[in-house]
Coordinates of C-alpha atoms in Angstrom, one line a residue:
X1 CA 125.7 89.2 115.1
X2 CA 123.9 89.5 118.4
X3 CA 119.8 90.9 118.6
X4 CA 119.3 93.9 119.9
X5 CA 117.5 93.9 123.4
X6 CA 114.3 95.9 124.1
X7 CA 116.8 98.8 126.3
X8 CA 118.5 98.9 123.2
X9 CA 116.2 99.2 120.9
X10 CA 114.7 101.9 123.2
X11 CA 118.0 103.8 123.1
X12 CA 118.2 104.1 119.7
X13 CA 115.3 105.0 119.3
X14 CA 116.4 108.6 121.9
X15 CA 119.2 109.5 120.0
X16 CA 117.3 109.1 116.6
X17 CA 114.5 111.4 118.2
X18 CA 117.4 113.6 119.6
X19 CA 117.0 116.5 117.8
X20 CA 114.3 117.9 120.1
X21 CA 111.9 118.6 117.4
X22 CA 109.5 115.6 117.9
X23 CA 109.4 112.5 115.4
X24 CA 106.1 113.8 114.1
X25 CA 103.6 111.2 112.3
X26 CA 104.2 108.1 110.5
X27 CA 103.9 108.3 106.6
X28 CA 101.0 106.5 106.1
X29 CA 100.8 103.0 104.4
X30 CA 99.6 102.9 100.5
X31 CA 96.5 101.0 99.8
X32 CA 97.1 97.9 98.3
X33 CA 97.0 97.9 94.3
X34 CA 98.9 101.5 94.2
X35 CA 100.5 100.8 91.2
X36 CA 97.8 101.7 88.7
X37 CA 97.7 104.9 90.2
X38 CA 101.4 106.2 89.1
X39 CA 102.5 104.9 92.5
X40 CA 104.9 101.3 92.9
X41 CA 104.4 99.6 96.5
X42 CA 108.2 99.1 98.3
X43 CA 109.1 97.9 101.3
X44 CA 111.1 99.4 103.8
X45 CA 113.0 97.8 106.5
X46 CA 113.4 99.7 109.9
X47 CA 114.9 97.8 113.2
X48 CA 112.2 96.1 115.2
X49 CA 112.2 96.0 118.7
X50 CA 112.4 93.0 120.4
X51 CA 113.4 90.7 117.2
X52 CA 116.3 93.3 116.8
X53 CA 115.9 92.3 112.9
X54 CA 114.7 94.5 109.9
X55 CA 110.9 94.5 109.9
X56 CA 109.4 95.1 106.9
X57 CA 107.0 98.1 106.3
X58 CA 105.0 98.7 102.8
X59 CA 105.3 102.4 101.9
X60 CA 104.7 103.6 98.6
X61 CA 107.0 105.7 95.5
X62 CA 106.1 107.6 92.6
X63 CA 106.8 105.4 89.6
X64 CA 109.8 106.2 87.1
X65 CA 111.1 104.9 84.4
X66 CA 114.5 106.1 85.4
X67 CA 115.2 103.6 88.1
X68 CA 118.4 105.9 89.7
X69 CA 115.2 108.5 90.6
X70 CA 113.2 105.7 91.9
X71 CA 115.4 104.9 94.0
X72 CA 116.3 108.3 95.3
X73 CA 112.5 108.5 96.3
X74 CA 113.1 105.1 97.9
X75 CA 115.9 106.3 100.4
X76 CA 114.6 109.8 100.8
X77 CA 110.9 107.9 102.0
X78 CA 113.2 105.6 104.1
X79 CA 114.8 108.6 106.0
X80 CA 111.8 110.5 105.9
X81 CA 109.7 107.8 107.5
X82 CA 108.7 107.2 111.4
X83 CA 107.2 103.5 111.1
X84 CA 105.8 103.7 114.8
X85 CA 105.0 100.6 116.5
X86 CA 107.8 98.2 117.5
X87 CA 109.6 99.8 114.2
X88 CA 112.2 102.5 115.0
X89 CA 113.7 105.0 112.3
X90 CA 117.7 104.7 113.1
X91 CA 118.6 107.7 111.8
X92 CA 118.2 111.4 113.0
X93 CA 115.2 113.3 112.2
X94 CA 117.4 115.8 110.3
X95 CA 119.5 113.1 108.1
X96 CA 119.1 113.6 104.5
X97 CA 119.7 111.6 101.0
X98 CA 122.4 114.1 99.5
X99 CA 122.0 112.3 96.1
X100 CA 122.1 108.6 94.4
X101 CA 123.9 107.2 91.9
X102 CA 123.4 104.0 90.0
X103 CA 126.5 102.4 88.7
X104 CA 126.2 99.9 85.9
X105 CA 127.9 97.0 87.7
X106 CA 125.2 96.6 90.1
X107 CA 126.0 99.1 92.8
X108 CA 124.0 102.2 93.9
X109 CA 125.8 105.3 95.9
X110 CA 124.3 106.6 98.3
X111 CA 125.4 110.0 99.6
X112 CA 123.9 111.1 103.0
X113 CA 124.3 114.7 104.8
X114 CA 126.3 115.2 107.8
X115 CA 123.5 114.4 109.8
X116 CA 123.9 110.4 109.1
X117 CA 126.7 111.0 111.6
X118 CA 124.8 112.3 114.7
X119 CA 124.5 109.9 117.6
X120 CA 124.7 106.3 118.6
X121 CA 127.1 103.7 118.6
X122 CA 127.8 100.0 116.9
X123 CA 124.3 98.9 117.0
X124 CA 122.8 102.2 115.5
X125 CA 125.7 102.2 112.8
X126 CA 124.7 98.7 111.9
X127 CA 120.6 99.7 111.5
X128 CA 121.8 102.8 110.0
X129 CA 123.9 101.2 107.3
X130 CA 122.1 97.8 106.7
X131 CA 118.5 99.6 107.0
X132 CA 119.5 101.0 103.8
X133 CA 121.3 99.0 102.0
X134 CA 119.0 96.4 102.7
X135 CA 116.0 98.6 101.3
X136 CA 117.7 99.0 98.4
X137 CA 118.9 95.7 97.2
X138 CA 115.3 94.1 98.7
X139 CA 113.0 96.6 96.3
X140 CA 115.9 96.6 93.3
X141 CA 117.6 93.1 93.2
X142 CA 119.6 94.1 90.3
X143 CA 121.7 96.6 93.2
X144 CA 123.9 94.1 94.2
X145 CA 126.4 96.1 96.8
X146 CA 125.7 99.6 98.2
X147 CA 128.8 102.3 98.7
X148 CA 127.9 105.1 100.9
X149 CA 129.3 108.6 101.3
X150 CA 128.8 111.7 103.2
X151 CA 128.8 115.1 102.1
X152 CA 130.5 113.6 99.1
X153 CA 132.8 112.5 100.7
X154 CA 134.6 108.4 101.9
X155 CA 134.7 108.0 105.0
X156 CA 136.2 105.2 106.8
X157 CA 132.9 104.7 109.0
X158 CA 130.0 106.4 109.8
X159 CA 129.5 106.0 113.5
X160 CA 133.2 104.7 114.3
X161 CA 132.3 101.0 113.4
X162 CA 131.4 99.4 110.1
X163 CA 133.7 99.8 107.1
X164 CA 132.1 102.5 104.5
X165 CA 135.4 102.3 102.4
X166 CA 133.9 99.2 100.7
X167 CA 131.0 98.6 98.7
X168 CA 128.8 97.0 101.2
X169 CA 126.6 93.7 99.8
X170 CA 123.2 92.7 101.7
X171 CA 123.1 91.3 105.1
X172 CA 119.8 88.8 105.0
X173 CA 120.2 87.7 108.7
X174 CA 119.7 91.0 109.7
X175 CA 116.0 90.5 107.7
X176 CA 113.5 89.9 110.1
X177 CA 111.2 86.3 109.0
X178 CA 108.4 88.0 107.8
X179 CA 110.3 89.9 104.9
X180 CA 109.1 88.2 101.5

């Protein structure tokens, strides 16, 4: 797969702000140790520009016993997230988690709202996709392959490009170096 370039970057970045409404502020970084407070430190990846990899960024969840709603909180935070810096949130401001199921054979399902499909093109498709499914399987390494849906709903693809019929496994070269 080719990096994205800093215009790039930079363009995906407009169409996820898009909406008009401002990106408002970044969700602040737990203190370290968060854990003992009810709280379990994750790490989400967002597309960095310049590397055009997934950048880790520590964030934090509530803690659950029930790993299927720890991991709802997971994607919602992701969505819900503007990491700021050379980080860029790929999807639209207005793009929500829908639900989550956990399968027993190692896959989660992940249904988005019809704003997953708003804008962009390969590139934002690929951080749209991979930035989640590579959240998930990074923070849960039991979640093995990730199928995603919208509105309930298969679709072929969700920007025209990558294959959502398929459960869809990790990409680790799209992980940025400095992803433990």
């Amino acid at each position: 797969m080719r990096l994205l370039p800093p215009i790039s970057l930079a363009l995906l970045l407009l169409v996820s702000c898009a909406s008009g409404e401002g990106t408002g502020p970044a969700a602040p970084a737990p203190a370290p140790g968060t854990e003992g407070s009810g709280r379990k430190e994750v790490t989400l990846l967002y597309p960095e520009e310049g590397t055009g990899l997934l950048a880790p960024f520590k964030s934090s969840v509530e803690a659950n016993e029930k790993t299927q709603e720890e991991m709802t909180e997971l994607v919602r935070t992701y969505l819900a997230t503007v990491p700021g810096g050379k980080m860029v949130n790929p999807f639209p401001e207005k793009a929500s988690l829908r639900a989550l199921y956990l399968r027993p054979e190692g896959r989660a399902v992940v249904d988005l709202d019809q704003w997953a499909f708003d804008g962009g093109g390969a590139e934002t498709e690929t951080y749209r996709i991979y930035g989640i499914v590579n959240t998930l399987c990074h923070n849960f390494p039991d979640v093995r392959s990730v199928r995603i849906l919208v509105d309930g709903q298969e679709r072929e693809t969700l920007l025209g490009h990558v294959d959502l019929l398929n459960p869809i496994p990790p990409e680790p070269s799209l992980n940025g170096k400095n992803l433990k």
